[in-house]
Short mmCIF file of N, CA and C in Angstrom, two decimals:
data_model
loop_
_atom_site.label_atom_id
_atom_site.label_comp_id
_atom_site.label_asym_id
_atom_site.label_seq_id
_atom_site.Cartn_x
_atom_site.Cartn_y
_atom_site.Cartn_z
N UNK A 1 109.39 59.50 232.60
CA UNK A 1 109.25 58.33 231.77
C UNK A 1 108.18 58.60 230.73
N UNK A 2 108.38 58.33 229.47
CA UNK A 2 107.38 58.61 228.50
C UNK A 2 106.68 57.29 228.25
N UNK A 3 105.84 57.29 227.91
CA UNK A 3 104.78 56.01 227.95
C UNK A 3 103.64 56.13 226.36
N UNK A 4 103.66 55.41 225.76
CA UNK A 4 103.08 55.44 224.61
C UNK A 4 101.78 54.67 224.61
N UNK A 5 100.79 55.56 224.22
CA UNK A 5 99.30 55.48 224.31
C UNK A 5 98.53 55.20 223.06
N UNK A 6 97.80 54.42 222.78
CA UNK A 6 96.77 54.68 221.78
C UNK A 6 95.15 54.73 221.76
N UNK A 7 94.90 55.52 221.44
CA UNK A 7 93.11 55.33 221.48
C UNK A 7 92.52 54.55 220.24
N UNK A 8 91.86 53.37 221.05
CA UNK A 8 91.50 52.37 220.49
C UNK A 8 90.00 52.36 219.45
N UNK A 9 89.55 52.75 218.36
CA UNK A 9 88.40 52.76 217.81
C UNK A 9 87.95 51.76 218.29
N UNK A 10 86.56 50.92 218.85
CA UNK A 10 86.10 49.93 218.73
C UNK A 10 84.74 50.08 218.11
N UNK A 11 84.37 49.25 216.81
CA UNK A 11 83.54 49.45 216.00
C UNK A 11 82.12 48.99 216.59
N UNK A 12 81.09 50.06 217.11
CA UNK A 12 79.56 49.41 217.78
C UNK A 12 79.09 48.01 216.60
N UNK A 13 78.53 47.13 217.96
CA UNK A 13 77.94 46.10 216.99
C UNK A 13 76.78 46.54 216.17
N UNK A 14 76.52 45.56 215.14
CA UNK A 14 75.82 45.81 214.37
C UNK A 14 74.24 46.67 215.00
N UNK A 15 73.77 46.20 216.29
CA UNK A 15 72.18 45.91 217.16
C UNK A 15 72.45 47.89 217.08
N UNK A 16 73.48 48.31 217.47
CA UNK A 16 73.48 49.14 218.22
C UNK A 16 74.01 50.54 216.95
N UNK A 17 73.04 51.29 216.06
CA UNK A 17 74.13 51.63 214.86
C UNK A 17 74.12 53.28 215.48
N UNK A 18 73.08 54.04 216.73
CA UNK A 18 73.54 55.02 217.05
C UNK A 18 73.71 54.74 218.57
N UNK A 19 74.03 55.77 219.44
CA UNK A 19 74.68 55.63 220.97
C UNK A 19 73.47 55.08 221.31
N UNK A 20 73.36 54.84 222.33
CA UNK A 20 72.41 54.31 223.04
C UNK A 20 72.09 55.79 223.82
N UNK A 21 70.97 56.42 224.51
CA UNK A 21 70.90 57.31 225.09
C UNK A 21 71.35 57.93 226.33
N UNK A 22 71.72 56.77 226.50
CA UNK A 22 72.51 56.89 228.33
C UNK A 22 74.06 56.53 228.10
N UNK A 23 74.65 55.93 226.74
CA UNK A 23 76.04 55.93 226.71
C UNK A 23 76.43 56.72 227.54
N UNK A 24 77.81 56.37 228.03
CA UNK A 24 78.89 56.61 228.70
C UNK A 24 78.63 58.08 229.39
N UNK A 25 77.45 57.92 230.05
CA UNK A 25 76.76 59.32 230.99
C UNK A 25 77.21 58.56 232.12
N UNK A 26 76.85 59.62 233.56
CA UNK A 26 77.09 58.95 234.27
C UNK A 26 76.19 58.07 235.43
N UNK A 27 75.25 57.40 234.42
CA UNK A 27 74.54 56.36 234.92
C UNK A 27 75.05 54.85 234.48
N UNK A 28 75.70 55.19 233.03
CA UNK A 28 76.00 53.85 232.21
C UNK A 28 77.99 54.54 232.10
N UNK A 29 79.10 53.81 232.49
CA UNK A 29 80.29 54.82 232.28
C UNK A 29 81.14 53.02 231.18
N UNK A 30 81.70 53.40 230.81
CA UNK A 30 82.72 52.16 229.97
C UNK A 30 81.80 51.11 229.23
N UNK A 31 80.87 52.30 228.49
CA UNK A 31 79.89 51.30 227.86
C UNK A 31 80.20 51.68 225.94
N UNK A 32 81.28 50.49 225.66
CA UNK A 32 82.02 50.26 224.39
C UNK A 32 81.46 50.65 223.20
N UNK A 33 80.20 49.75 223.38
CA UNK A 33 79.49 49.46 222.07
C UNK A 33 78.04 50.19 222.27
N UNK A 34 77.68 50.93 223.06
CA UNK A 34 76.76 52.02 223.18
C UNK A 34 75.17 50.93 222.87
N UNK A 35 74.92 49.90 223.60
CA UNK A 35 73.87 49.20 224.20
C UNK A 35 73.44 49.68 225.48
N UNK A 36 74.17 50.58 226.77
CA UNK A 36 73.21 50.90 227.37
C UNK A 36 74.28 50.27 229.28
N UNK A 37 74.59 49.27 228.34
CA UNK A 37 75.21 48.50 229.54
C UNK A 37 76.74 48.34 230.06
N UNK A 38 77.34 48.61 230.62
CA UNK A 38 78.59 48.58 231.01
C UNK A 38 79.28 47.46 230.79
N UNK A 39 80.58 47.88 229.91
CA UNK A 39 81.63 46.57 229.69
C UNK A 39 82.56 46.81 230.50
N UNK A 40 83.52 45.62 230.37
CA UNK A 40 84.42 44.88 231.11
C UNK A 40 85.94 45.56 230.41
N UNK A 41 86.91 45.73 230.74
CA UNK A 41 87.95 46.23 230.15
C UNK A 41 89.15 45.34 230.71
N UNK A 42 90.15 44.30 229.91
CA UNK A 42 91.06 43.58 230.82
C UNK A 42 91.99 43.33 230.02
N UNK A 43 93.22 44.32 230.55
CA UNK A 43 94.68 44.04 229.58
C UNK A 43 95.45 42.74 230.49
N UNK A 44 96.12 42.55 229.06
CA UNK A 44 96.98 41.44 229.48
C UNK A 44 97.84 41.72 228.61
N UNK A 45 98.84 42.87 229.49
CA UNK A 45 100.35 42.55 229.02
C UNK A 45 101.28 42.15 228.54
N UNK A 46 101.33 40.58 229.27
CA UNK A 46 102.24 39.23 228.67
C UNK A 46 101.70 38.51 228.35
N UNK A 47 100.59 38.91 227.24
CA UNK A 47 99.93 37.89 226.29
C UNK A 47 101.03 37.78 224.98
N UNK A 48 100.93 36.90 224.23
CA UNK A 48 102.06 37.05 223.05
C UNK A 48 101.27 36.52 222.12
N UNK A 49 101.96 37.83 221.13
CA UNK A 49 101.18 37.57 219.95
C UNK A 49 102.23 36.89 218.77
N UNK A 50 101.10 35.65 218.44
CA UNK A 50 101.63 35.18 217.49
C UNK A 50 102.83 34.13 218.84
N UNK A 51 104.61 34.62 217.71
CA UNK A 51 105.52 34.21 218.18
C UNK A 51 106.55 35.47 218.84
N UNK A 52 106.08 36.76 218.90
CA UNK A 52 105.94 37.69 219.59
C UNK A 52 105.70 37.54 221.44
N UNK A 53 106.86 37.16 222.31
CA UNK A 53 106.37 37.53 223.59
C UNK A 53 105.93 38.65 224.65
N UNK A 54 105.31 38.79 225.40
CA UNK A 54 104.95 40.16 225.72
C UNK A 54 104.35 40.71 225.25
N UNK A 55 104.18 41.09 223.76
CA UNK A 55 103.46 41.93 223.25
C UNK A 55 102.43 42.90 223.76
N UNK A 56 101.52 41.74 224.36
CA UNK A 56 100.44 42.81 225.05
C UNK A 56 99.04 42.55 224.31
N UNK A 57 97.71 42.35 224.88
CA UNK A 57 96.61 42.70 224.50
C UNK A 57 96.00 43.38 225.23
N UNK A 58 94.52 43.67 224.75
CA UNK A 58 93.35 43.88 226.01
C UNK A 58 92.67 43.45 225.31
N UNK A 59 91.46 43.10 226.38
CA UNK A 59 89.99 41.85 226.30
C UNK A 59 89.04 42.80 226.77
N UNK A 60 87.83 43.31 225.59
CA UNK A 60 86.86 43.63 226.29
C UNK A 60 85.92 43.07 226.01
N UNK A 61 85.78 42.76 227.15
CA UNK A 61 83.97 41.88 227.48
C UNK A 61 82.71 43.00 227.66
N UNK A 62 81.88 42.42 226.91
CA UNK A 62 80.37 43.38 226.32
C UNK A 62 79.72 42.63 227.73
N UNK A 63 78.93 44.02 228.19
CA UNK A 63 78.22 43.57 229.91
C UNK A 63 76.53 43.15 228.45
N UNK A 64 75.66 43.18 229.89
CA UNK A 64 74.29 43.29 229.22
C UNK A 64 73.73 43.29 230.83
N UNK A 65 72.31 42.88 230.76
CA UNK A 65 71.96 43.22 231.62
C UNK A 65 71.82 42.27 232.96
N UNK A 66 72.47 41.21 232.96
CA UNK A 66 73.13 40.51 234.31
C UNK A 66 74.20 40.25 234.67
N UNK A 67 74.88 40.38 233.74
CA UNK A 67 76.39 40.16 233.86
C UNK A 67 77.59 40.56 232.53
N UNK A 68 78.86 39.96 232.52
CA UNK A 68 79.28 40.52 231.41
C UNK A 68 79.56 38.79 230.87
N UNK A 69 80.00 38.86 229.59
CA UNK A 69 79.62 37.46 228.96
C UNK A 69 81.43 37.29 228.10
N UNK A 70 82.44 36.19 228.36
CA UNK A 70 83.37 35.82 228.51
C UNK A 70 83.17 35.28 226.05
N UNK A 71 82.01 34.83 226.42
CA UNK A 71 81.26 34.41 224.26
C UNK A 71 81.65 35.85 223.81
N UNK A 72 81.31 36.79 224.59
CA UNK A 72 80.76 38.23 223.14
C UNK A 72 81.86 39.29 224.13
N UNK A 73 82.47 38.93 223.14
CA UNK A 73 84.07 39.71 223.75
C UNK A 73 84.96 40.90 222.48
N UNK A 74 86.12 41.19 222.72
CA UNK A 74 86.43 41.78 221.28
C UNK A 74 88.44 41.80 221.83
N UNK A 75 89.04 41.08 220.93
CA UNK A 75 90.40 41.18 221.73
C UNK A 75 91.13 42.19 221.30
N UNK A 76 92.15 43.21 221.14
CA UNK A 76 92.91 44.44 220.81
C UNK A 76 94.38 44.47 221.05
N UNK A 77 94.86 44.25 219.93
CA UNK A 77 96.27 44.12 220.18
C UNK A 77 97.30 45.27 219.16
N UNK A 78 98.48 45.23 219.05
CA UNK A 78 98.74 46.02 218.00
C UNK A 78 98.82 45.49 216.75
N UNK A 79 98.33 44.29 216.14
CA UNK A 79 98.07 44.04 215.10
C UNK A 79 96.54 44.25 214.51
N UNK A 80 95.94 44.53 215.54
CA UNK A 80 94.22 45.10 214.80
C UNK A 80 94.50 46.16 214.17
N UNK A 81 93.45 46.49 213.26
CA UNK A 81 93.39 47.34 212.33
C UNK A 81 93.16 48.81 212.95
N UNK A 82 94.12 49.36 212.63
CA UNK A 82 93.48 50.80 213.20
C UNK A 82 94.28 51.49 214.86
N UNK A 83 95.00 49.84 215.21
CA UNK A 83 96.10 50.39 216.30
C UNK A 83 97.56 51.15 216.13
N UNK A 84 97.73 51.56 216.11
CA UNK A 84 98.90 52.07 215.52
C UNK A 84 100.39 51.11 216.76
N UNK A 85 101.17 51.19 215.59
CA UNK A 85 102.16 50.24 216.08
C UNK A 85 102.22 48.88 215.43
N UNK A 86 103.56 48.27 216.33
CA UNK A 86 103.53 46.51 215.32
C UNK A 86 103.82 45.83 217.09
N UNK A 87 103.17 44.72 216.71
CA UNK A 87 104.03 44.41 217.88
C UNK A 87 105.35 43.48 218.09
N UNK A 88 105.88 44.08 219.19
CA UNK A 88 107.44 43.97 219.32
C UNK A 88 107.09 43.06 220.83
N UNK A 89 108.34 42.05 220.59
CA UNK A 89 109.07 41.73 222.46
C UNK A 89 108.42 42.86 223.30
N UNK A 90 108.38 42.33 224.55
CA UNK A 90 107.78 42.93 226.11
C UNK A 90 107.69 44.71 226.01
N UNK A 91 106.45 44.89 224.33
CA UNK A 91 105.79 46.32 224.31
C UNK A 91 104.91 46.64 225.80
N UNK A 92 104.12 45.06 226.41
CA UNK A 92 103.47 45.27 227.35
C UNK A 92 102.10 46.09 226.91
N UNK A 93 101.69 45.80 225.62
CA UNK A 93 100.57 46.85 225.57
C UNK A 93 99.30 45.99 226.31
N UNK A 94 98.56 47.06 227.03
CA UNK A 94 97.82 46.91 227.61
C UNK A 94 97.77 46.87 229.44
N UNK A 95 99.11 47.12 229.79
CA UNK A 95 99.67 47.10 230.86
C UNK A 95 98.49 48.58 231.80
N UNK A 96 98.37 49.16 231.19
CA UNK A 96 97.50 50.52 231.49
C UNK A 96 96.13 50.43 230.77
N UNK A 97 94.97 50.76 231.00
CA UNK A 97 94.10 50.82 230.13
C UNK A 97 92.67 52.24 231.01
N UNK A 98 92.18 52.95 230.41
CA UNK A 98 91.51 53.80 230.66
C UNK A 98 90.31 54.48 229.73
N UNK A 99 89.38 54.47 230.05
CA UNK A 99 88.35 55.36 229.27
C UNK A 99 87.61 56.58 229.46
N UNK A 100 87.06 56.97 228.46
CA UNK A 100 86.53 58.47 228.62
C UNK A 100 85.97 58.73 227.34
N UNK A 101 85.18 59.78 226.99
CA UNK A 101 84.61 60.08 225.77
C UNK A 101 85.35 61.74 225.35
N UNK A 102 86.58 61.48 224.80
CA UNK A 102 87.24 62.95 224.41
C UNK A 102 86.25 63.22 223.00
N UNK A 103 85.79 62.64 222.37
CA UNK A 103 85.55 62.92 221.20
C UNK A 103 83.65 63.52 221.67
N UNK A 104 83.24 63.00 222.55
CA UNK A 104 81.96 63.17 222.93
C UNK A 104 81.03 62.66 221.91
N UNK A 105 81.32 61.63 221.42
CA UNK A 105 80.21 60.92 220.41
C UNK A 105 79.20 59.91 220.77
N UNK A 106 79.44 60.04 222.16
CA UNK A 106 78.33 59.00 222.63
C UNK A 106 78.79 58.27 223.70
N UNK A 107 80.07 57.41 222.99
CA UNK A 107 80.70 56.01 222.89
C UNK A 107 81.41 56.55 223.77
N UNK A 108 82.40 55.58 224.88
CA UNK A 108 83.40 55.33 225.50
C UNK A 108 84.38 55.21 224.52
N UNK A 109 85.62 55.70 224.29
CA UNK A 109 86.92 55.35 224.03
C UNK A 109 87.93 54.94 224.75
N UNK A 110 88.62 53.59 224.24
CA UNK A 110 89.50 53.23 224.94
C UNK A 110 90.60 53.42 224.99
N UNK A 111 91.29 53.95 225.52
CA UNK A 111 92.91 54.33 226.11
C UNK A 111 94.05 53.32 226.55
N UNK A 112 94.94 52.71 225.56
CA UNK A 112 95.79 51.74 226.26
C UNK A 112 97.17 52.05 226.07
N UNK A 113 97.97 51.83 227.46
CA UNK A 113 99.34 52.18 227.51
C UNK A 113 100.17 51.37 227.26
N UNK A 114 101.12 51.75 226.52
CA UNK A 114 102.43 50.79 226.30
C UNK A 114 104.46 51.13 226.47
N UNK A 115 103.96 50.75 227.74
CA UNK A 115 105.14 51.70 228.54
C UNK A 115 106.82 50.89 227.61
N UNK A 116 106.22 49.85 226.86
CA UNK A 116 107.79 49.55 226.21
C UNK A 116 107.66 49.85 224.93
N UNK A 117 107.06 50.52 224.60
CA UNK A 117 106.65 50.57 222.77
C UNK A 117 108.10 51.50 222.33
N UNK A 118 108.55 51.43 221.17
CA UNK A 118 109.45 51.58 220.66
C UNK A 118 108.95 52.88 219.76
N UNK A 119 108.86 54.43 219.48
CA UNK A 119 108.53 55.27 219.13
C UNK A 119 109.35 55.24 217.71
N UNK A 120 108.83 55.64 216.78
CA UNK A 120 109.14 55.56 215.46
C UNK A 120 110.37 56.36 215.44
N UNK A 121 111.24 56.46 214.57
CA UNK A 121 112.24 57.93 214.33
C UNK A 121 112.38 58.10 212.67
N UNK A 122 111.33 59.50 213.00
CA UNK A 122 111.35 59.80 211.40
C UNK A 122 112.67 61.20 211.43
N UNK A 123 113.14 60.50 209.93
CA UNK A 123 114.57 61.48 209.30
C UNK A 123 113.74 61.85 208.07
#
């Protein structure tokens, strides 16, 4: 089964303009926005965008240092800038979601699967 992935840029907030020193080491791991503190990562599949059903998002919630906060969030769908794709009927993006630092820039990158995405066909 082929499954279509995208790695998600998420732009550090303003507070935070280089990594934090402990980013996504393994004391601090799924820390987005490179403050230090571990975020929250939560797809929702059969969210629908727009008039789009299924589509798919993910919700990441920014931790800090007691908890993670539901206010200072960032939502990701395939209509943000920079996702590749449109979204279509039950794409399901966000059904999978995973992180890691391939690029090693500090930052956590986010990884989200979209096991119904419709693959382009270039002629």
């Amino acid at each position: 089964m082929l499954v279509a992935v995208a790695a998600v840029p998420l732009t550090p907030v303003a507070s935070a303009a280089a990594p934090y020193k402990g980013a996504n080491t393994a004391a601090v791991q799924d820390d987005f926005n490179g403050d230090g503190y571990r975020d929250l990562v939560v797809g929702a599949p059969g969210a629908a965008n727009g008039t789009v059903e299924a589509a798919g998002a993910v919700v990441v919630l920014y931790g800090s240092s007691g908890t993670v906060s539901a206010s200072r969030r960032t939502v990701i769908t395939q209509a943000t800038a920079g996702v590749p794709g449109d979204p279509e009927d039950s794409d399901l993006f966000g059904e999978t979601v995973a992180a890691g630092d391939p690029d090693r820039d500090g930052y956590a990158d986010l990884i989200v699967g979209t096991p119904h995405e419709k693959p382009a066909v270039h002629r």
